[in-house]
Coordinates of C-alpha atoms and ligand atoms in Angstrom, one line a residue:
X1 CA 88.6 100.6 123.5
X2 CA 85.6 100.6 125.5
X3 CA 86.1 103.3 128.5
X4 CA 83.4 102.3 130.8
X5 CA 84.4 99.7 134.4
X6 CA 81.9 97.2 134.8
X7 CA 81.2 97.1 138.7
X8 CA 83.5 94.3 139.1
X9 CA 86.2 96.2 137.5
X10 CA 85.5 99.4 139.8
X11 CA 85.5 97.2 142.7
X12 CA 89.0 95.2 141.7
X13 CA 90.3 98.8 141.1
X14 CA 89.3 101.0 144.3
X15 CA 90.2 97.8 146.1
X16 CA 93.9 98.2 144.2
X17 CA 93.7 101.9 145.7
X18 CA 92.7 101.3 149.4
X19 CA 94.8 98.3 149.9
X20 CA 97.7 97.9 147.6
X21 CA 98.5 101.5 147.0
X22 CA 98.9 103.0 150.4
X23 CA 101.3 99.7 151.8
X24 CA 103.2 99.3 148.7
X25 CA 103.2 101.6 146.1
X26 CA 103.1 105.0 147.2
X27 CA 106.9 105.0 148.9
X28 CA 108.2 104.9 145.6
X29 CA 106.7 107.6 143.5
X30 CA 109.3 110.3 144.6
X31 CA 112.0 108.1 143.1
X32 CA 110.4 108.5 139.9
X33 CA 109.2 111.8 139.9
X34 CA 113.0 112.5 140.8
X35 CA 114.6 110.8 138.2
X36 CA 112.4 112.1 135.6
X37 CA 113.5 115.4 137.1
X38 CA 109.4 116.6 137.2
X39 CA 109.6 120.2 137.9
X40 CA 107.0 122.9 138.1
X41 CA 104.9 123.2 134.5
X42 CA 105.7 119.6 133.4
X43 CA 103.9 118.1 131.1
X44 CA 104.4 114.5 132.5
X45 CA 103.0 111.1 130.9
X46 CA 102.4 108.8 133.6
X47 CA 102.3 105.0 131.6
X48 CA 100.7 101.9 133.8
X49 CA 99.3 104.7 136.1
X50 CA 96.8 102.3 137.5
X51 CA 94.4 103.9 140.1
X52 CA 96.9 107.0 139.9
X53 CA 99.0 107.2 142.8
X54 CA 102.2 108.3 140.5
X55 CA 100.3 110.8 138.4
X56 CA 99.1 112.3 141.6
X57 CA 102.5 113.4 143.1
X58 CA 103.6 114.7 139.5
X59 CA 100.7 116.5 139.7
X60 CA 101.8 118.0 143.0
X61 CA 105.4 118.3 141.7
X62 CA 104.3 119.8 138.3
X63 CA 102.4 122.0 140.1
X64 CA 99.5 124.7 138.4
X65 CA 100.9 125.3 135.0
X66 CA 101.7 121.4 134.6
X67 CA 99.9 119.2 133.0
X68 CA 99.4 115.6 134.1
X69 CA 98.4 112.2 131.9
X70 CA 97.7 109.2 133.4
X71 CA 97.2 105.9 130.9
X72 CA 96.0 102.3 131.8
X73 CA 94.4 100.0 130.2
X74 CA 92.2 98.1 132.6
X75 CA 88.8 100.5 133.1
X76 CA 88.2 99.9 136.6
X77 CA 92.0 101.7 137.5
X78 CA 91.2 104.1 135.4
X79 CA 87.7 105.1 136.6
X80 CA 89.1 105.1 140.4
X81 CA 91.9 107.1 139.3
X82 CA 89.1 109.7 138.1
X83 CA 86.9 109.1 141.6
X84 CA 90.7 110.1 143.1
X85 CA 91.5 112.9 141.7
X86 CA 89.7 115.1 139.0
X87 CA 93.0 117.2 137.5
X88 CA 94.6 114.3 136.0
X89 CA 93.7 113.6 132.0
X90 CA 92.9 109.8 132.6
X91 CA 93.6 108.0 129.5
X92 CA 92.4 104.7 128.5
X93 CA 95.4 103.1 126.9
X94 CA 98.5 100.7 126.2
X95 CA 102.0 101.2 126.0
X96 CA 102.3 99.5 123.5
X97 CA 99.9 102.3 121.1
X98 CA 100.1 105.6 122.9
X99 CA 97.4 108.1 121.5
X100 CA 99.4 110.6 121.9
X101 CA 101.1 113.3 119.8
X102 CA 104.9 112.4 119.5
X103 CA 107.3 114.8 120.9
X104 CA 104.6 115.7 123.5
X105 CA 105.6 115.2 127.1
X106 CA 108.5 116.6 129.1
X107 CA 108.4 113.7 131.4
X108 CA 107.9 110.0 131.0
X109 CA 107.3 107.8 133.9
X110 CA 106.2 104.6 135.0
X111 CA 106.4 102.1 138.4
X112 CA 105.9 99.0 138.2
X113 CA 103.9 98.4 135.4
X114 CA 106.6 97.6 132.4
X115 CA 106.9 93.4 133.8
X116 CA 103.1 93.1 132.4
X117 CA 103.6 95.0 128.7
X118 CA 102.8 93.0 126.0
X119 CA 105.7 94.3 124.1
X120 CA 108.0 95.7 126.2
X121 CA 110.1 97.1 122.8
X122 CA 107.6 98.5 121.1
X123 CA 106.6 100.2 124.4
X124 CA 109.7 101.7 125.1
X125 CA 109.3 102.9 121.6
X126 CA 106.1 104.7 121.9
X127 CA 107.3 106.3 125.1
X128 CA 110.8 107.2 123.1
X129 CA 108.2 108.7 120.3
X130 CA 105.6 110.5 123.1
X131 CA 108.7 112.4 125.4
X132 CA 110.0 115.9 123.7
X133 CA 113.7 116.1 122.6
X134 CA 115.5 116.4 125.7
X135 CA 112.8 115.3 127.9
X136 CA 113.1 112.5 131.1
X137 CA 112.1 108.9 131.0
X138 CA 112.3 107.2 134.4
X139 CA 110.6 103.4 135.6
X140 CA 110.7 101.6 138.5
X141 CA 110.5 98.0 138.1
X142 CA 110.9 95.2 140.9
X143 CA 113.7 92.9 141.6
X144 CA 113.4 88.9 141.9
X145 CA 111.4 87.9 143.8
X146 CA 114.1 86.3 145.9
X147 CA 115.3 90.1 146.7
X148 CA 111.3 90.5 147.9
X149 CA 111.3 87.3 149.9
X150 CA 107.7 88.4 151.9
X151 CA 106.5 88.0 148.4
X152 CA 108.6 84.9 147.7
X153 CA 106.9 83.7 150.8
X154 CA 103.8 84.4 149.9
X155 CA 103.8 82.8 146.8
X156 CA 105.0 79.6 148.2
X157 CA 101.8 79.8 150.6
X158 CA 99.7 80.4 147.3
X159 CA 101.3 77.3 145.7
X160 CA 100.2 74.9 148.4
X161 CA 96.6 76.3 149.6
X162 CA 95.1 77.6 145.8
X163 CA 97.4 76.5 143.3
X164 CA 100.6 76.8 141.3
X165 CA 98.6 79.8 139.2
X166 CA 98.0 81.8 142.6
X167 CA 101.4 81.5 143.0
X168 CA 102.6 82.2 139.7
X169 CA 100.4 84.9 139.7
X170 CA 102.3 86.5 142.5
X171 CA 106.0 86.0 141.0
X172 CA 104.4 87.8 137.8
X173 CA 105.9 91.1 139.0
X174 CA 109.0 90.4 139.8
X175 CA 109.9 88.4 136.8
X176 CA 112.0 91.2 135.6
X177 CA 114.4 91.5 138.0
X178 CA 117.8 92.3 135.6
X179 CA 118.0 95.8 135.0
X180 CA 120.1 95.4 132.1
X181 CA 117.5 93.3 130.2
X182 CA 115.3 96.9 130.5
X183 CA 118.6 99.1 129.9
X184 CA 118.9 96.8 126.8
X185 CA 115.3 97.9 125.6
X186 CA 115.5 101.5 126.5
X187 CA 118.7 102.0 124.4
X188 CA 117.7 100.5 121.5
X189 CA 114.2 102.5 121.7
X190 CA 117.1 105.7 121.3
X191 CA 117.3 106.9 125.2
X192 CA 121.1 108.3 125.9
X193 CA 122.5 108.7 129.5
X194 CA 120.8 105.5 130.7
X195 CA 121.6 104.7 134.0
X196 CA 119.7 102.5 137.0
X197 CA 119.8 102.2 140.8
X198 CA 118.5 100.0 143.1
X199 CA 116.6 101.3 145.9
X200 CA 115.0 99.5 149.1
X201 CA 111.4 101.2 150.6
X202 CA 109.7 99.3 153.6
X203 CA 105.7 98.1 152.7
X204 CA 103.8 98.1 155.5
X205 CA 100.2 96.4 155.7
X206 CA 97.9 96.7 159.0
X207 CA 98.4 93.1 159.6
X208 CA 99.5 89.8 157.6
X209 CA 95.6 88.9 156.8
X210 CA 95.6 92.7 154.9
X211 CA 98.5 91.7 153.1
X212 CA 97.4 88.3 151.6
X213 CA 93.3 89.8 151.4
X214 CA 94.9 92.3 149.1
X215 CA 96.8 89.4 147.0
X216 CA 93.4 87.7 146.8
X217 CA 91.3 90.2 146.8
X218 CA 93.0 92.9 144.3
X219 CA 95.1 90.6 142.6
X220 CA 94.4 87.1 141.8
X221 CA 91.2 88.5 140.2
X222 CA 93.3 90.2 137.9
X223 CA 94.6 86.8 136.9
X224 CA 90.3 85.5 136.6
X225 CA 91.9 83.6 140.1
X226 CA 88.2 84.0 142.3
X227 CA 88.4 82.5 145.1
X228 CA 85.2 81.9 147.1
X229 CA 84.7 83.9 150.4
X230 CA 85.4 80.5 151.9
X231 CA 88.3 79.7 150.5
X232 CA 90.2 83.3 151.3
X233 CA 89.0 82.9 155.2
X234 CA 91.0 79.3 154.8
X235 CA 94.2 80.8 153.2
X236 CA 93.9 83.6 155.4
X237 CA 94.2 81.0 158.5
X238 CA 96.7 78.9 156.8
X239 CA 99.5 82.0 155.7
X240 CA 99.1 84.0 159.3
X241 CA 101.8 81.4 160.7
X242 CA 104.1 81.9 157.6
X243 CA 103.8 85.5 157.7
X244 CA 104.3 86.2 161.2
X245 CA 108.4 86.7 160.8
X246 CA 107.5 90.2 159.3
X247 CA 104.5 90.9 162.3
X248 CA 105.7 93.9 164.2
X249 CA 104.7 94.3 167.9
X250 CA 101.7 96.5 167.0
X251 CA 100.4 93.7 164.6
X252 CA 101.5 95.4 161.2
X253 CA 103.6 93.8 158.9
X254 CA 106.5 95.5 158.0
X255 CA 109.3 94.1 155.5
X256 CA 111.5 95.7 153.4
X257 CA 110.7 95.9 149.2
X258 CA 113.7 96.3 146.5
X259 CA 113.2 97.3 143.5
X260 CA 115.6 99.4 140.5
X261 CA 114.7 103.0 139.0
X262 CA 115.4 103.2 135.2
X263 CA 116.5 107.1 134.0
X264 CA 117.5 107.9 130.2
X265 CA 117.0 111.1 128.3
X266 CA 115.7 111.4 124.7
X267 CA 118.4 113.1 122.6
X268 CA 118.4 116.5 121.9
Ligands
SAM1 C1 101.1 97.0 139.7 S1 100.1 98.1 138.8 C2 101.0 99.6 139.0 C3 100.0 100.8 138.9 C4 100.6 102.1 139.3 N1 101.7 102.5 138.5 C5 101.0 102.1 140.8 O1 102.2 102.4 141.1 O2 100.1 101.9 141.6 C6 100.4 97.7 137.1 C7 99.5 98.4 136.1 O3 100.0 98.1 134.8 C8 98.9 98.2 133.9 N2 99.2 97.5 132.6 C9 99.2 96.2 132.3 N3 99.5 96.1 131.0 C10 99.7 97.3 130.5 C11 100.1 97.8 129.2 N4 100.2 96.9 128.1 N5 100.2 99.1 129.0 C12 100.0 99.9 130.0 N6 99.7 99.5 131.3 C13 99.6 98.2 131.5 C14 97.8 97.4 134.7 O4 96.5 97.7 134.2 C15 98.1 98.0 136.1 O5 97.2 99.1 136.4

């Protein structure tokens, strides 16, 4: 796999960082790092890590004598995740293939990154194979998208002023929204004492233009969805009215997010 980001790819990722990361992602990494149970000198596989914000609070949690891995596949996560933060291994990777040892880690974990494997079995094998006897798997996943309705929202802006794709795009992370359709896959990878629980976390963007910018900007891309500056000044006019339910006084938007945590153990 090649491991160098082309600009473009640096650019999509450290736009990931500043905009997605700080209003959505980040309120959920203690979730994980608590139900994988990271402690101080875990040696913690962070799968999906994307531009790192997970692997960087096991690597506070883990502490000195941890060690902390971080695999993506997309180069332009993975090289922010490096500009980020130096003390995480950044791996160039799938889930589906880990390049790892098995039996190696104490702690598996993942957010929000198991709706886009390829092979969502044979992923939860390889993470079965990479965590140690006894060692913690835990994943955050999203609900529907009807249970994220500032999302559902969004996408139905999308649909009318790009496309049925910009839409689609943005329903692509909540498409697996049924817990026990991931329980299912986790037992049969060989995980005991699987158990899931929904949790709520607010996102908050600086305003309802921030919020949609990021969709366009950060993640539509991902999708080869480009819009022209043009065009995102246009949606941006045409989703402010939509969005303004969530608009608190100060201009933010604030909405609440739902999504379900995923904890098993590898047998002993
Ligand atoms: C929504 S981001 C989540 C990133 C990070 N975990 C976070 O919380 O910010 C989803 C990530 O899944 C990664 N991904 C997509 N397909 C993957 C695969 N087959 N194996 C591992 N990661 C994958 C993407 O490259 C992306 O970085």
């Amino acid at each position: 796999m090649d491991v160098s980001a082309t600009q473009g790819e640096l650019e999509a990722g450290r736009g990931y960082e500043t905009l997605f990361v700080p209003a959505l992602f980040a309120p959920w990494t203690d979730h994980v790092i608590d139900g994988a149970a990271v402690k101080d000198g875990a040696h913690v596989l962070d799968i999906a890590c994307g531009s790192g914000v997970l692997a960087r609070h096991a690597l506070a949690r883990s502490g000195r004598s941890g060690r902390v891995v971080g695999l993506d596949p997309a180069p332009g996560m993975i090289a922010t995740a490096k500009e980020v933060e130096a003390n995480v291994e950044w791996v160039l990777g799938s889930a589906e293939a880990l390049p790892f040892d098995a039996n190696t880690f104490d702690c598996v974990i993942s957010q929000f990154g198991m709706m886009f494997f390829t092979d969502r079995i044979k992923a939860a094998g390889e993470m079965y194979r990479a965590t140690k006897p006894g060692g913690r798997l835990a994943v955050a996943i999203w609900n529907s998208v009807d249970q994220n309705p500032a999302y559902r929202d969004i996408a139905a802006v999308l649909d009318k002023q790009v496309g049925p794709a910009a839409g689609d795009a943005v329903r692509v992370p909540f498409r697996l929204g049924n817990p026990n359709e991931v329980v299912d896959i986790i037992s049969q990878a060989g995980f005991d004492g699987i158990a899931f629980e929904t949790k709520t976390e607010q996102a908050m963007f600086p305003s309802s233009r921030t919020m949609v910018e990021a969709e366009l900007r950060g993640w539509l891309p991902l999708f080869d969805i480009n819009l022209s500056e043009e065009k995102i000044a246009d949606v941006l006019i045409k989703s402010d009215a939509t969005l303004s339910k969530y608009a608190a006084p100060s201009g933010e938007v604030v909405f609440p997010t739902s999504a379900y945590i995923v904890t098993a153990h590898k047998p002993l």
